[in-house]
Coordinates of C-alpha atoms and ligand atoms in Angstrom, one line a residue:
M1 CA 1.9 32.3 -12.7
I2 CA 3.4 29.0 -11.2
K3 CA 6.5 27.6 -13.2
I4 CA 7.0 23.9 -13.5
A5 CA 10.0 21.7 -14.3
V6 CA 9.7 18.4 -15.8
L7 CA 12.6 16.0 -15.0
G8 CA 12.8 13.3 -17.8
Y9 CA 11.3 13.6 -21.2
G10 CA 10.1 10.3 -21.9
T11 CA 6.9 8.6 -22.3
V12 CA 5.4 10.0 -19.0
G13 CA 7.4 13.4 -18.9
S14 CA 6.3 14.3 -22.5
G15 CA 2.6 13.0 -21.4
V16 CA 2.8 15.5 -18.6
V17 CA 3.6 18.4 -21.0
E18 CA 0.9 17.4 -23.4
V19 CA -1.9 17.3 -20.7
I20 CA -0.8 20.5 -19.2
E21 CA -0.9 22.1 -22.7
K22 CA -4.0 20.1 -24.1
N23 CA -6.1 20.8 -21.0
K24 CA -4.6 24.3 -20.3
D25 CA -7.7 26.2 -19.6
M26 CA -9.2 23.5 -17.3
V27 CA -5.9 22.9 -15.6
N28 CA -5.5 26.5 -15.0
K29 CA -8.9 27.0 -13.7
K30 CA -8.5 24.2 -11.4
S31 CA -5.1 25.2 -10.2
G32 CA -6.4 28.6 -9.2
E33 CA -3.4 30.0 -11.1
E34 CA -1.8 29.8 -14.3
L35 CA 0.7 27.0 -14.8
E36 CA 3.6 27.0 -17.2
V37 CA 6.3 24.5 -18.1
K38 CA 9.5 26.4 -17.8
Y39 CA 12.1 23.7 -18.1
I40 CA 12.1 20.2 -19.4
L41 CA 15.3 18.4 -18.0
D42 CA 16.7 15.6 -20.3
L43 CA 20.1 14.3 -21.4
L44 CA 18.8 14.5 -25.0
D45 CA 17.9 17.5 -27.1
F46 CA 14.7 17.6 -29.0
P47 CA 15.1 20.0 -31.8
D48 CA 11.9 19.1 -33.5
D49 CA 9.5 19.0 -30.6
P50 CA 7.2 22.0 -29.9
Y51 CA 8.7 22.4 -26.5
G52 CA 12.3 21.7 -27.5
D53 CA 13.3 25.3 -26.4
R54 CA 12.6 24.4 -23.0
V55 CA 14.9 21.5 -22.8
V56 CA 17.9 21.8 -20.6
H57 CA 20.7 19.5 -19.3
D58 CA 21.8 21.1 -16.0
F59 CA 19.3 20.4 -12.9
G60 CA 21.2 23.3 -11.2
L61 CA 19.4 25.7 -13.4
I62 CA 16.0 24.4 -12.2
L63 CA 17.1 24.4 -8.4
A64 CA 18.4 27.9 -8.6
D65 CA 15.3 29.4 -10.2
D66 CA 13.0 30.5 -7.6
D67 CA 10.0 30.8 -9.9
V68 CA 9.9 27.0 -10.2
K69 CA 7.6 25.8 -7.5
I70 CA 6.7 22.4 -8.6
V71 CA 8.9 19.7 -10.1
C72 CA 7.6 16.5 -12.0
E73 CA 9.9 13.6 -11.5
T74 CA 9.2 11.3 -14.2
M75 CA 12.8 9.9 -14.7
G76 CA 12.4 6.6 -12.8
G77 CA 14.9 4.8 -10.9
V78 CA 16.4 5.6 -7.4
G79 CA 19.8 7.2 -8.6
K80 CA 19.6 10.8 -10.1
A81 CA 15.9 10.8 -9.3
Y82 CA 16.5 10.4 -5.6
E83 CA 19.1 13.0 -5.6
F84 CA 17.1 15.5 -7.5
T85 CA 13.8 14.9 -5.6
R86 CA 15.8 15.5 -2.2
A87 CA 17.4 18.5 -3.7
A88 CA 13.9 20.1 -5.0
L89 CA 12.2 19.3 -1.8
S90 CA 15.1 20.7 0.4
A91 CA 14.7 24.0 -1.7
G92 CA 11.0 24.2 -0.9
K93 CA 9.8 23.0 -4.4
S94 CA 6.9 20.5 -4.5
V95 CA 7.5 17.2 -6.4
C96 CA 5.1 15.1 -8.2
T97 CA 6.1 11.7 -9.2
S98 CA 5.2 8.4 -11.0
N99 CA 8.3 6.8 -9.8
K100 CA 7.0 3.9 -7.9
E101 CA 10.6 2.5 -7.2
L102 CA 11.7 5.6 -5.5
V103 CA 8.3 6.1 -3.7
A104 CA 8.5 2.3 -2.4
A105 CA 12.1 2.9 -1.4
H106 CA 12.3 6.3 0.3
G107 CA 8.6 7.3 0.7
P108 CA 8.6 8.4 4.5
E109 CA 12.0 10.0 4.2
L110 CA 10.8 12.1 1.2
L111 CA 7.4 13.0 2.9
A112 CA 9.2 14.2 6.0
L113 CA 11.7 16.3 3.9
A114 CA 8.5 18.0 2.2
K115 CA 7.0 18.7 5.5
E116 CA 10.1 20.1 6.9
H117 CA 10.3 22.5 3.9
N118 CA 6.8 23.3 3.8
C119 CA 6.0 21.8 0.5
N120 CA 4.6 18.4 -0.9
Y121 CA 5.7 15.2 -2.2
L122 CA 2.8 13.7 -4.3
F123 CA 2.8 10.3 -6.1
E124 CA -0.8 9.4 -7.4
A125 CA 0.7 8.1 -10.5
S126 CA 3.0 5.6 -8.7
V127 CA 0.2 2.9 -8.3
G128 CA -2.5 2.2 -10.8
G129 CA -1.3 4.8 -13.4
G130 CA -4.5 7.1 -14.2
I131 CA -6.6 5.1 -11.6
P132 CA -7.0 7.6 -8.5
I133 CA -6.2 5.3 -5.4
I134 CA -3.6 7.2 -3.5
R135 CA -5.9 10.3 -3.2
P136 CA -9.1 8.4 -2.1
L137 CA -6.9 6.6 0.5
N138 CA -5.3 9.9 1.7
Y139 CA -8.5 12.1 1.5
S140 CA -11.7 10.2 0.9
L141 CA -11.5 7.2 3.1
T142 CA -10.0 8.8 6.0
A143 CA -12.9 7.9 8.2
E144 CA -12.3 4.2 7.6
R145 CA -10.1 1.6 9.2
I146 CA -8.9 -0.1 5.9
E147 CA -9.0 -3.8 6.5
A148 CA -7.8 -5.1 3.2
I149 CA -6.5 -3.9 -0.2
T150 CA -6.6 -6.4 -3.1
G151 CA -5.2 -5.2 -6.4
I152 CA -4.5 -6.0 -10.0
L153 CA -1.6 -3.6 -10.2
N154 CA 0.4 -4.9 -13.2
G155 CA -1.0 -4.4 -16.7
T156 CA 1.7 -6.4 -18.5
T157 CA 0.9 -9.6 -16.3
N158 CA -2.9 -9.2 -16.5
Y159 CA -2.6 -8.9 -20.4
I160 CA -0.5 -12.2 -20.5
L161 CA -3.0 -13.9 -17.9
S162 CA -6.0 -12.8 -20.0
K163 CA -4.7 -13.9 -23.3
M164 CA -3.8 -17.3 -21.6
E165 CA -7.4 -17.5 -20.0
Y166 CA -9.4 -16.7 -23.2
E167 CA -7.3 -17.7 -26.1
G168 CA -5.6 -21.0 -24.3
A169 CA -2.2 -19.5 -25.3
D170 CA 1.2 -20.5 -23.9
Y171 CA 2.9 -18.2 -21.4
D172 CA 6.2 -17.9 -23.6
D173 CA 4.1 -17.1 -27.0
V174 CA 1.8 -14.4 -25.3
L175 CA 4.9 -12.9 -23.6
K176 CA 6.6 -12.6 -26.9
A177 CA 3.6 -11.3 -28.7
A178 CA 3.3 -8.7 -25.8
Q179 CA 6.9 -7.6 -26.4
D180 CA 6.5 -7.4 -30.0
K181 CA 3.3 -5.0 -29.6
G182 CA 5.2 -3.0 -26.9
Y183 CA 3.1 -4.1 -24.1
A184 CA 5.8 -5.8 -22.3
E185 CA 9.4 -4.7 -21.8
R186 CA 12.2 -6.4 -23.6
N187 CA 13.4 -7.3 -20.2
P188 CA 10.1 -8.3 -18.6
E189 CA 11.3 -9.4 -15.2
A190 CA 10.1 -6.8 -13.0
D191 CA 6.7 -7.4 -14.3
V192 CA 6.4 -11.1 -14.7
E193 CA 8.3 -11.9 -11.5
G194 CA 5.9 -9.5 -9.6
H195 CA 8.5 -6.9 -8.6
D196 CA 6.5 -4.0 -10.0
A197 CA 3.2 -5.0 -8.3
C198 CA 5.2 -5.6 -5.0
R199 CA 6.5 -1.9 -5.0
K200 CA 2.9 -0.7 -5.7
I201 CA 1.4 -2.8 -3.1
A202 CA 4.2 -1.8 -0.5
I203 CA 3.1 1.9 -1.1
L204 CA -0.7 1.1 -0.5
S205 CA 0.2 -1.0 2.5
S206 CA 2.2 1.8 3.9
L207 CA -0.8 4.1 3.5
M208 CA -3.1 1.4 5.0
T209 CA -1.2 0.9 8.1
G210 CA 0.4 4.7 8.2
K211 CA 3.8 2.8 8.8
N212 CA 6.4 1.7 6.4
V213 CA 6.1 -1.5 4.6
D214 CA 9.3 -2.5 3.2
C215 CA 8.9 -4.0 -0.3
R216 CA 12.1 -6.1 0.2
K217 CA 10.1 -8.1 3.1
I218 CA 6.9 -8.7 0.9
Y219 CA 6.5 -12.3 -0.4
T220 CA 6.5 -12.1 -4.1
E221 CA 5.9 -14.7 -6.6
G222 CA 5.3 -14.0 -10.4
I223 CA 3.3 -15.7 -13.1
T224 CA 6.1 -17.6 -14.9
K225 CA 5.0 -20.8 -13.5
V226 CA 1.2 -20.7 -14.6
E227 CA 0.3 -23.1 -17.3
P228 CA -2.6 -23.2 -19.9
R229 CA -3.7 -26.5 -18.0
D230 CA -4.2 -24.4 -14.8
F231 CA -6.7 -22.1 -16.8
E232 CA -8.6 -25.3 -17.9
Y233 CA -9.1 -26.3 -14.2
A234 CA -9.9 -22.6 -13.2
K235 CA -12.6 -22.7 -16.0
Q236 CA -14.0 -25.9 -14.9
M237 CA -14.4 -24.3 -11.4
G238 CA -15.8 -21.1 -12.7
M239 CA -12.7 -19.2 -11.5
S240 CA -10.1 -17.1 -13.0
I241 CA -6.2 -16.7 -12.3
K242 CA -5.0 -13.2 -11.5
L243 CA -1.7 -11.9 -10.2
L244 CA -3.0 -10.4 -7.0
A245 CA -1.1 -7.9 -4.9
I246 CA -2.6 -8.1 -1.1
S247 CA -2.4 -6.3 2.0
K248 CA -4.6 -7.2 4.9
D249 CA -5.2 -7.0 8.5
A250 CA -4.0 -10.4 10.0
E251 CA -3.8 -11.5 13.6
G252 CA -3.0 -7.8 14.6
K253 CA -0.1 -7.6 12.0
T254 CA -0.3 -7.0 8.2
L255 CA -0.2 -9.7 5.5
A256 CA 1.4 -8.2 2.3
M257 CA 2.1 -10.5 -0.6
V258 CA 2.2 -10.8 -4.5
S259 CA 1.2 -14.0 -6.1
P260 CA -0.9 -15.6 -8.9
F261 CA -4.4 -16.5 -7.2
L262 CA -7.3 -18.5 -8.3
I263 CA -10.4 -16.3 -7.8
D264 CA -14.2 -16.9 -7.8
G265 CA -16.4 -15.9 -10.7
D266 CA -18.3 -13.6 -8.4
H267 CA -15.1 -11.8 -7.2
P268 CA -15.2 -8.0 -8.2
L269 CA -11.8 -8.6 -9.7
H270 CA -12.8 -11.6 -11.9
M271 CA -13.6 -9.3 -15.0
V272 CA -10.7 -7.1 -14.8
N273 CA -8.8 -8.0 -18.1
G274 CA -6.1 -7.0 -20.3
V275 CA -3.9 -4.0 -19.5
F276 CA -6.4 -2.7 -17.2
N277 CA -5.7 -2.5 -13.2
A278 CA -8.2 -2.4 -10.3
V279 CA -7.9 -1.9 -6.6
F280 CA -10.5 -3.4 -4.3
V281 CA -10.6 -1.7 -0.8
R282 CA -12.3 -3.1 2.1
G283 CA -13.0 -0.4 5.0
N284 CA -14.6 -1.3 8.2
M285 CA -17.6 1.2 7.7
L286 CA -17.8 1.7 4.1
G287 CA -17.2 -2.1 3.2
D288 CA -16.1 -2.8 -0.3
S289 CA -15.1 -0.1 -3.1
M290 CA -13.2 -0.6 -6.2
Y291 CA -11.4 1.6 -8.2
Y292 CA -10.8 0.7 -11.9
G293 CA -8.9 2.2 -15.0
R294 CA -5.9 2.2 -17.0
G295 CA -2.8 1.3 -15.0
A296 CA -0.2 2.3 -17.4
G297 CA 0.4 4.2 -20.6
K298 CA 1.6 7.8 -21.4
L299 CA -1.7 10.0 -21.0
P300 CA -3.4 8.0 -18.1
T301 CA -0.3 8.2 -16.1
A302 CA 0.5 11.8 -17.0
S303 CA -3.2 12.7 -16.1
A304 CA -2.4 11.5 -12.5
V305 CA 0.8 13.4 -12.3
V306 CA -1.0 16.7 -13.4
S307 CA -3.6 15.9 -11.0
D308 CA -0.9 16.2 -8.4
V309 CA 0.6 19.3 -9.9
I310 CA -2.8 20.9 -9.6
D311 CA -3.0 19.8 -5.9
C312 CA 0.3 21.1 -5.1
A313 CA -0.5 24.4 -7.0
R314 CA -3.7 24.7 -4.6
H315 CA -1.4 24.2 -1.6
I316 CA 1.6 26.4 -2.1
G317 CA 3.2 26.9 1.2
K318 CA 0.9 24.5 2.8
V319 CA 1.6 20.7 3.6
I320 CA -1.0 18.1 2.5
M321 CA -1.1 15.6 5.2
C322 CA -0.2 12.1 4.5
F323 CA 0.1 9.4 7.1
W324 CA 3.1 7.3 6.2
D325 CA 5.7 7.0 9.1
S326 CA 9.3 5.6 8.8
E327 CA 8.3 3.1 11.6
E328 CA 8.2 -0.5 10.4
A329 CA 5.0 -2.1 10.0
E330 CA 4.9 -5.6 11.7
L331 CA 4.5 -8.2 8.9
L332 CA 2.8 -11.5 9.2
S333 CA 5.0 -14.3 8.1
I334 CA 3.3 -15.7 5.0
D335 CA 4.0 -19.3 6.8
Q336 CA 1.4 -18.4 9.3
S337 CA -1.1 -17.1 6.7
Q338 CA -4.0 -19.2 6.0
R339 CA -6.1 -20.1 2.9
R340 CA -6.9 -23.0 0.4
F341 CA -4.8 -24.3 -2.3
F342 CA -5.2 -25.8 -5.6
F343 CA -2.7 -28.4 -6.9
R344 CA -2.5 -31.2 -9.5
V345 CA -1.2 -34.8 -9.1
K346 CA -0.5 -37.7 -11.4
T347 CA -3.2 -40.4 -11.2
E348 CA -0.8 -42.8 -9.1
G349 CA -0.6 -39.9 -6.5
E350 CA -4.2 -39.4 -5.8
D351 CA -4.6 -41.5 -2.9
K352 CA -1.6 -40.2 -1.2
A353 CA -2.9 -36.7 -1.6
R354 CA -6.2 -37.9 0.0
T355 CA -4.3 -39.2 3.0
L356 CA -2.1 -36.3 3.3
F357 CA -4.7 -33.5 3.1
G358 CA -7.6 -35.4 4.8
E359 CA -11.3 -35.6 4.2
G360 CA -11.8 -32.0 3.5
I361 CA -10.0 -32.2 0.2
Q362 CA -12.0 -31.6 -3.0
E363 CA -11.4 -33.2 -6.1
V364 CA -11.5 -31.5 -9.7
R365 CA -11.6 -33.5 -12.8
L366 CA -11.2 -32.2 -16.4
P367 CA -13.3 -34.1 -18.9
G368 CA -11.3 -36.4 -20.9
V369 CA -8.2 -36.2 -18.8
T370 CA -7.3 -39.4 -17.0
K371 CA -3.6 -39.1 -16.4
E372 CA -3.8 -36.4 -13.7
C373 CA -6.4 -34.7 -11.4
G374 CA -6.6 -31.4 -9.5
F375 CA -7.5 -30.9 -5.8
I376 CA -8.6 -28.0 -3.5
T377 CA -7.3 -28.2 0.0
P378 CA -9.3 -27.1 3.1
V379 CA -8.2 -23.8 4.7
M380 CA -4.7 -24.3 6.0
T381 CA -1.4 -22.5 6.8
E382 CA 1.1 -22.0 4.0
A383 CA 3.5 -24.0 6.3
A384 CA 1.2 -26.9 6.5
F385 CA 0.4 -26.9 3.0
A386 CA 4.1 -26.8 2.1
D387 CA 5.0 -29.6 4.5
S388 CA 2.2 -32.0 3.0
Y389 CA 2.8 -31.0 -0.6
G390 CA 6.5 -31.7 -0.2
K391 CA 5.5 -35.4 0.6
L392 CA 4.1 -35.5 -2.9
D393 CA 7.4 -35.3 -4.4
G394 CA 7.6 -36.6 -8.0
M395 CA 3.7 -37.1 -7.9
T396 CA 2.8 -33.4 -8.7
V397 CA 2.2 -31.9 -12.0
G398 CA 2.9 -28.1 -12.6
G399 CA 2.8 -25.9 -9.7
R400 CA 0.4 -25.0 -7.1
L401 CA -2.0 -22.0 -6.9
R402 CA -3.3 -20.2 -3.9
L403 CA -7.2 -19.3 -3.7
E404 CA -8.5 -15.9 -2.8
A405 CA -11.9 -16.0 -1.0
Ligands
LIG1 N1 4.9 -2.1 -16.2 C1 3.9 -1.6 -15.5 C2 2.7 -2.4 -15.8 C3 3.8 -0.3 -16.0 O1 2.7 -3.2 -16.7 O2 1.5 -2.3 -15.2 C4 3.1 0.7 -15.2 O3 3.6 0.8 -13.8

């Protein structure tokens, strides 16, 4: 029998206990041993909960119990979660987590600590919730050189953008409705400003390169400036607007970024709508593959944590290889990256836009709209675009959008 401790009895932590109990026979069979949740660590008591008798408030009890071989860290944050994870791994207890903030901030250090103590630090649930993506990168795609990963990695923003696209709704109204339904946090900053997607792509980029991609160095732009009018242009062009988290090989370096992008109607990510997430991976042998599913929520996320628990149970005393060194990956400056851009100008700025961006510029007009027009630039660097776009000062309407091929 393998004893487990769950740290944090919130949404995901209670989901982990529920998955282990509901799927008990299957989970035990696949683990090769019986699993039992012995402790649940939380600040609160849960007297009416069926597992309330397992709740403890002292992490020391868990640490001192040699029967506990696997710890699920579902607390979140980088304070106590970091301290407890280090302590558990140092004691040779494997840790499974959904905590992307901690994985993104301290992944290589915690993996090294696990290796040193002959146990494992697994984090399938930290990216894409219930979607298997960490394990495919670590196990299934190991014969590939991964050239690019493009993900819709945040359910809240994808829900907001889908509502804007299909209902013509305004950003602020959709955000408020999403908050009322509990899809968006009361403080939505981490989601709408792209920080959550940034942490997730930092983790995927690190697994792609085998080196550490520091999320603080990833260019990140959220969805707060996207306007309903942008979706009218997108529709006119047969495109959609998605918050993409991208990591790709570029000029011998890695380009990692998070930004709203216009994507073509035939792009595999075009139809990923609502709270769903998807990760599109390009390998140099396999070509394209895509991983799709629920990127958040109690049971999908808990299911991914429990899949890691099973993996740990199968590998007691053995280290599962994961290539994520502490050496920093060399990132391409976004200024040097190249793509096409979409922007809108007032009628009086149209000639100037044509002069600044040259012959290759394409005009996009909305039926019945006479006061402004949209343009798509040829492929150019971010720096060159910013320079010319800046010269249209006072003549532009709304923001600008990037195009993903
Ligand atoms: N806030 C995140 C999302 C939760 O909306 O996708 C899952 O990480």
